[in-house]
Amino acid sequence: MIYEDLGYNNELEQYRNEQGLDSFEMGRVVSEHKERYVVKTPTNEYDSELIGNLRFTAESRHDFPAVGDWVAFSEYDEGKALIHAIYPRSSVIERQAVGKSGQVQIIAANIDCGIIVQSVNRDFNINRLERYLTICYASNVEPIILLSKIDLITAVELETLLNQIAERIKDVSVIAISNESDAGLDQLAALINKGKTYCLLGSSGVGKSTLLNKLSGKELMSTGAISESIDRGKHVTSYRELIVLENGGILIDNPGMREVGITDTASGLEMTFDGIMEYAENCRFKDCTHQHEKGCAILEAVENGEIDANTYANFQKMHREKTHFESTVQEKKSKDKSFGKMVKNVKKQRKQDKF
């Protein structure tokens, strides 16, 4: 294995030289456990932690390493290392942190392609597919839709689901697979290229870990048995992990996500709902909210059946989430600024009192 097999490229090498990081070793974060990181090189893996300066100067979650990041590190003991710097990210897949208003959770960094996995039984939900597409587009990550467990339905039922996707989602590859019969796996494997990084996205129990084992040809991840009561696999992945496949592809498995909250992803929404946004250009008012205005081209298209009503409803819901997230972030920034100003004034007053 060489560094390019892990996704290393000329842009990262240029940054390394420009920033004087050539005195450190370089590696990629393959897993994270409570601010401890496993960093992989072509020859070894290191249990790593941040140097104090990185930890204490971090202003947000973006300043900490994430799975998929490239880092500069130094080994201080056998198999143990200190992380000194994080290389620039080419992409970051993120969502709203669950239960934490205005905060972001990084799913993975430096991703080339997001593989959105939905099982064809109870997990299938086009609204959720559009959410995953939005976070992929916002991160400049190419999406692929993977329908799993097709052995559980008939060919006619599968064709119906594929038609439903085609009606609402355009220009995205859709592959139907079965981990039981291996149907469709060759088609997926053909899309995985050496040195490129792919992130598995989806809910619990849709077969992501089983898929990873199939693609690698090894039992890399534990898998759960099918639960008869809910007709789905039991969720077993509890943390993100980066795996290098024998064919050279790089795959990141993720814990199942029940919630896919939208952040400030304007570009992602526009790309996911580009069919809707084309109509927006013909709205009477430039600041049209597309909710109640007279002369709104989008509302007219919904009424005329030119835009699917469910697609429009999902677009509006996600747009409201985006707007709320942005306002929450701005409110938090204002509070932080006010608090910082107060601390500064207190320090200034204390200094004056000494004299």
Short mmCIF file of C-alpha atoms in Angstrom, two decimals, residues 62-309:
data_model
loop_
_atom_site.label_atom_id
_atom_site.label_comp_id
_atom_site.label_asym_id
_atom_site.label_seq_id
_atom_site.Cartn_x
_atom_site.Cartn_y
_atom_site.Cartn_z
CA HIS A 62 -14.83 21.86 12.49
CA ASP A 63 -11.50 22.52 14.23
CA PHE A 64 -11.26 18.92 15.45
CA PRO A 65 -10.32 15.95 13.24
CA ALA A 66 -13.07 13.84 11.69
CA VAL A 67 -13.02 10.43 10.06
CA GLY A 68 -11.52 10.90 6.60
CA ASP A 69 -9.26 13.81 7.57
CA TRP A 70 -5.57 13.95 6.69
CA VAL A 71 -3.38 15.03 9.62
CA ALA A 72 0.24 15.81 10.42
CA PHE A 73 1.45 13.81 13.43
CA SER A 74 4.50 12.70 15.37
CA GLU A 75 5.00 9.36 17.11
CA TYR A 76 6.01 9.72 20.76
CA ASP A 77 5.80 6.05 21.76
CA GLU A 78 5.29 2.80 19.92
CA GLY A 79 1.91 3.01 18.20
CA LYS A 80 1.06 6.32 19.92
CA ALA A 81 1.10 9.75 18.30
CA LEU A 82 0.28 13.44 18.67
CA ILE A 83 -1.68 15.28 15.97
CA HIS A 84 -0.16 18.68 15.16
CA ALA A 85 -2.28 19.88 12.23
CA ILE A 86 -5.30 19.04 10.09
CA TYR A 87 -4.95 19.30 6.32
CA PRO A 88 -7.56 21.30 4.34
CA ARG A 89 -10.72 19.35 3.52
CA SER A 90 -11.95 18.91 -0.03
CA SER A 91 -15.44 18.15 1.30
CA VAL A 92 -17.31 17.78 4.58
CA ILE A 93 -20.57 15.87 4.91
CA GLU A 94 -22.47 17.24 7.89
CA ARG A 95 -25.91 17.47 9.47
CA GLN A 96 -27.53 19.28 12.38
CA ALA A 97 -26.31 17.77 15.65
CA VAL A 98 -29.17 15.78 17.15
CA GLY A 99 -30.70 17.60 20.11
CA LYS A 100 -28.28 20.54 19.82
CA SER A 101 -29.88 23.52 18.14
CA GLY A 102 -27.58 25.46 15.82
CA GLN A 103 -24.72 22.96 16.11
CA VAL A 104 -23.23 20.81 13.37
CA GLN A 105 -22.13 17.18 13.42
CA ILE A 106 -19.48 16.19 10.91
CA ILE A 107 -20.26 12.81 9.39
CA ALA A 108 -17.04 12.45 7.39
CA ALA A 109 -14.43 14.51 5.54
CA ASN A 110 -12.73 14.33 2.14
CA ILE A 111 -15.48 12.27 0.53
CA ASP A 112 -15.77 11.80 -3.23
CA CYS A 113 -19.08 9.96 -3.29
CA GLY A 114 -21.96 9.42 -0.88
CA ILE A 115 -23.68 6.04 -1.20
CA ILE A 116 -27.22 6.53 0.12
CA VAL A 117 -28.53 3.13 1.25
CA GLN A 118 -32.25 2.49 1.73
CA SER A 119 -33.85 -0.91 2.08
CA VAL A 120 -36.91 -1.54 -0.06
CA ASN A 121 -39.11 -2.64 2.84
CA ARG A 122 -40.06 -0.36 5.74
CA ASP A 123 -37.12 2.01 5.40
CA PHE A 124 -38.00 3.27 1.92
CA ASN A 125 -38.79 7.00 1.99
CA ILE A 126 -38.28 9.40 -0.90
CA ASN A 127 -38.43 12.46 1.38
CA ARG A 128 -35.46 11.10 3.30
CA LEU A 129 -33.62 10.35 0.05
CA GLU A 130 -33.99 14.02 -0.86
CA ARG A 131 -32.51 14.97 2.52
CA TYR A 132 -29.44 12.82 1.94
CA LEU A 133 -29.09 14.21 -1.57
CA THR A 134 -29.16 17.74 -0.17
CA ILE A 135 -26.32 17.18 2.30
CA CYS A 136 -24.30 15.48 -0.47
CA TYR A 137 -24.83 18.33 -2.93
CA ALA A 138 -24.06 20.93 -0.27
CA SER A 139 -20.71 19.19 0.28
CA ASN A 140 -19.92 18.88 -3.43
CA VAL A 141 -20.13 15.10 -3.05
CA GLU A 142 -21.49 12.91 -5.85
CA PRO A 143 -24.48 10.82 -4.66
CA ILE A 144 -25.43 7.26 -5.58
CA ILE A 145 -28.74 5.76 -4.42
CA LEU A 146 -28.57 2.11 -3.35
CA LEU A 147 -31.79 0.16 -2.83
CA SER A 148 -30.96 -2.84 -0.64
CA LYS A 149 -32.77 -6.06 0.32
CA ILE A 150 -34.54 -6.41 -3.03
CA ASP A 151 -34.90 -10.13 -2.29
CA LEU A 152 -37.72 -9.15 0.11
CA ILE A 153 -40.01 -7.85 -2.67
CA THR A 154 -41.17 -8.91 -6.13
CA ALA A 155 -39.77 -7.61 -9.41
CA VAL A 156 -43.02 -5.70 -10.01
CA GLU A 157 -42.80 -4.02 -6.58
CA LEU A 158 -39.16 -3.06 -7.25
CA GLU A 159 -40.10 -1.53 -10.59
CA THR A 160 -42.77 0.56 -8.84
CA LEU A 161 -40.22 1.92 -6.36
CA LEU A 162 -37.74 2.72 -9.14
CA ASN A 163 -40.45 4.62 -11.02
CA GLN A 164 -41.32 6.61 -7.87
CA ILE A 165 -37.67 7.65 -7.53
CA ALA A 166 -37.41 8.54 -11.23
CA GLU A 167 -40.45 10.82 -10.97
CA ARG A 168 -38.91 12.95 -8.20
CA ILE A 169 -35.13 12.52 -8.46
CA LYS A 170 -33.20 13.19 -11.66
CA ASP A 171 -29.64 12.54 -12.83
CA VAL A 172 -28.64 10.28 -9.90
CA SER A 173 -27.48 6.69 -10.37
CA VAL A 174 -29.79 4.15 -8.72
CA ILE A 175 -28.58 0.60 -8.08
CA ALA A 176 -30.75 -2.20 -6.67
CA ILE A 177 -28.88 -4.87 -4.69
CA SER A 178 -29.37 -7.92 -2.52
CA ASN A 179 -26.78 -8.94 0.05
CA GLU A 180 -28.43 -12.36 0.09
CA SER A 181 -28.20 -13.18 -3.64
CA ASP A 182 -25.40 -10.69 -4.49
CA ALA A 183 -27.61 -9.17 -7.20
CA GLY A 184 -26.36 -5.71 -8.22
CA LEU A 185 -23.09 -5.95 -6.27
CA ASP A 186 -20.98 -6.22 -9.44
CA GLN A 187 -22.63 -3.06 -10.76
CA LEU A 188 -21.76 -1.20 -7.54
CA ALA A 189 -18.20 -2.59 -7.38
CA ALA A 190 -17.60 -1.33 -10.93
CA LEU A 191 -18.27 2.25 -9.75
CA ILE A 192 -15.72 2.11 -6.92
CA ASN A 193 -12.36 3.47 -8.08
CA LYS A 194 -8.91 3.16 -6.56
CA GLY A 195 -7.92 6.05 -4.29
CA LYS A 196 -11.46 7.47 -4.14
CA THR A 197 -13.44 7.70 -0.89
CA TYR A 198 -17.04 6.56 -0.55
CA CYS A 199 -19.25 7.18 2.48
CA LEU A 200 -22.18 4.90 3.32
CA LEU A 201 -25.21 6.92 4.42
CA GLY A 202 -28.51 5.55 5.69
CA SER A 203 -30.68 4.46 8.58
CA SER A 204 -29.98 1.59 10.97
CA GLY A 205 -30.45 -1.95 9.76
CA VAL A 206 -30.48 -1.31 6.00
CA GLY A 207 -27.47 -3.57 5.38
CA LYS A 208 -24.56 -1.10 5.24
CA SER A 209 -22.17 -3.25 7.31
CA THR A 210 -23.12 -6.40 5.39
CA LEU A 211 -22.51 -4.52 2.15
CA LEU A 212 -19.06 -3.47 3.37
CA ASN A 213 -18.22 -7.08 4.19
CA LYS A 214 -19.38 -8.14 0.73
CA LEU A 215 -17.29 -5.52 -1.06
CA SER A 216 -14.19 -6.29 0.98
CA GLY A 217 -14.59 -10.05 0.90
CA LYS A 218 -13.91 -10.13 4.64
CA GLU A 219 -15.88 -9.99 7.90
CA LEU A 220 -14.69 -6.48 8.70
CA MET A 221 -17.87 -5.33 10.44
CA SER A 222 -20.23 -7.18 12.75
CA THR A 223 -23.74 -7.60 11.38
CA GLY A 224 -27.04 -8.17 13.15
CA ALA A 225 -29.62 -10.84 12.50
CA ILE A 226 -32.93 -9.96 10.91
CA SER A 227 -35.61 -9.11 13.45
CA GLU A 228 -38.87 -10.84 12.49
CA SER A 229 -40.97 -8.27 14.35
CA ILE A 230 -39.73 -5.27 12.36
CA ASP A 231 -38.39 -7.05 9.25
CA ARG A 232 -35.01 -5.35 9.32
CA GLY A 233 -31.45 -5.99 10.44
CA LYS A 234 -30.40 -4.96 13.91
CA HIS A 235 -28.15 -1.90 14.04
CA VAL A 236 -24.59 -2.85 14.96
CA THR A 237 -22.23 -0.08 13.79
CA SER A 238 -21.64 2.26 16.73
CA TYR A 239 -18.95 4.54 15.26
CA ARG A 240 -17.58 5.72 11.93
CA GLU A 241 -14.72 3.77 10.43
CA LEU A 242 -12.69 4.06 7.24
CA ILE A 243 -11.81 0.84 5.43
CA VAL A 244 -9.41 0.41 2.48
CA LEU A 245 -10.72 -2.22 0.08
CA GLU A 246 -8.42 -4.61 -1.74
CA ASN A 247 -9.36 -3.09 -5.10
CA GLY A 248 -8.11 0.29 -3.87
CA GLY A 249 -11.45 1.91 -3.05
CA ILE A 250 -11.91 3.54 0.36
CA LEU A 251 -15.20 3.07 2.20
CA ILE A 252 -16.50 4.78 5.35
CA ASP A 253 -19.21 2.99 7.31
CA ASN A 254 -21.50 5.06 9.54
CA PRO A 255 -23.86 4.42 12.43
CA GLY A 256 -27.47 4.56 11.25
CA MET A 257 -28.97 8.05 11.28
CA ARG A 258 -32.57 8.48 12.40
CA GLU A 259 -32.44 12.22 11.85
CA VAL A 260 -30.89 14.06 8.91
CA GLY A 261 -31.21 17.71 9.92
CA ILE A 262 -30.50 20.35 7.27
CA THR A 263 -27.87 23.03 7.99
CA ASP A 264 -27.14 26.19 5.95
CA THR A 265 -27.24 24.23 2.70
CA ALA A 266 -28.72 26.66 0.17
CA SER A 267 -26.74 25.26 -2.75
CA GLY A 268 -27.67 21.71 -1.75
CA LEU A 269 -31.39 22.52 -1.74
CA GLU A 270 -31.15 24.23 -5.12
CA MET A 271 -29.49 21.18 -6.67
CA THR A 272 -31.85 18.65 -5.06
CA PHE A 273 -34.91 20.63 -6.12
CA ASP A 274 -33.55 22.15 -9.31
CA GLY A 275 -36.84 21.40 -11.07
CA ILE A 276 -38.65 23.60 -8.57
CA MET A 277 -35.99 26.32 -8.65
CA GLU A 278 -36.35 26.68 -12.43
CA TYR A 279 -39.93 27.86 -11.88
CA ALA A 280 -38.77 30.35 -9.22
CA GLU A 281 -37.11 32.43 -11.93
CA ASN A 282 -40.59 33.32 -13.22
CA CYS A 283 -42.03 34.45 -9.89
CA ARG A 284 -43.45 38.00 -9.86
CA PHE A 285 -41.41 39.02 -6.81
CA LYS A 286 -37.66 38.47 -6.40
CA ASP A 287 -38.08 37.84 -2.64
CA CYS A 288 -40.95 35.38 -3.15
CA THR A 289 -41.21 32.81 -0.34
CA HIS A 290 -43.21 30.45 -2.61
CA GLN A 291 -45.84 30.00 0.09
CA HIS A 292 -48.73 32.43 -0.47
CA GLU A 293 -47.71 35.20 -2.88
CA LYS A 294 -49.82 36.04 -5.92
CA GLY A 295 -47.81 35.50 -9.07
CA CYS A 296 -45.68 32.74 -7.55
CA ALA A 297 -44.71 30.49 -10.46
CA ILE A 298 -43.97 27.56 -8.15
CA LEU A 299 -47.41 27.61 -6.51
CA GLU A 300 -49.04 27.85 -9.93
CA ALA A 301 -47.00 24.85 -11.11
CA VAL A 302 -48.08 22.84 -8.04
CA GLU A 303 -51.73 23.70 -8.68
CA ASN A 304 -51.39 22.74 -12.36
CA GLY A 305 -49.75 19.44 -11.48
CA GLU A 306 -46.44 20.42 -13.12
CA ILE A 307 -44.65 20.10 -9.76
CA ASP A 308 -45.35 17.08 -7.54
CA ALA A 309 -47.18 18.27 -4.40
#
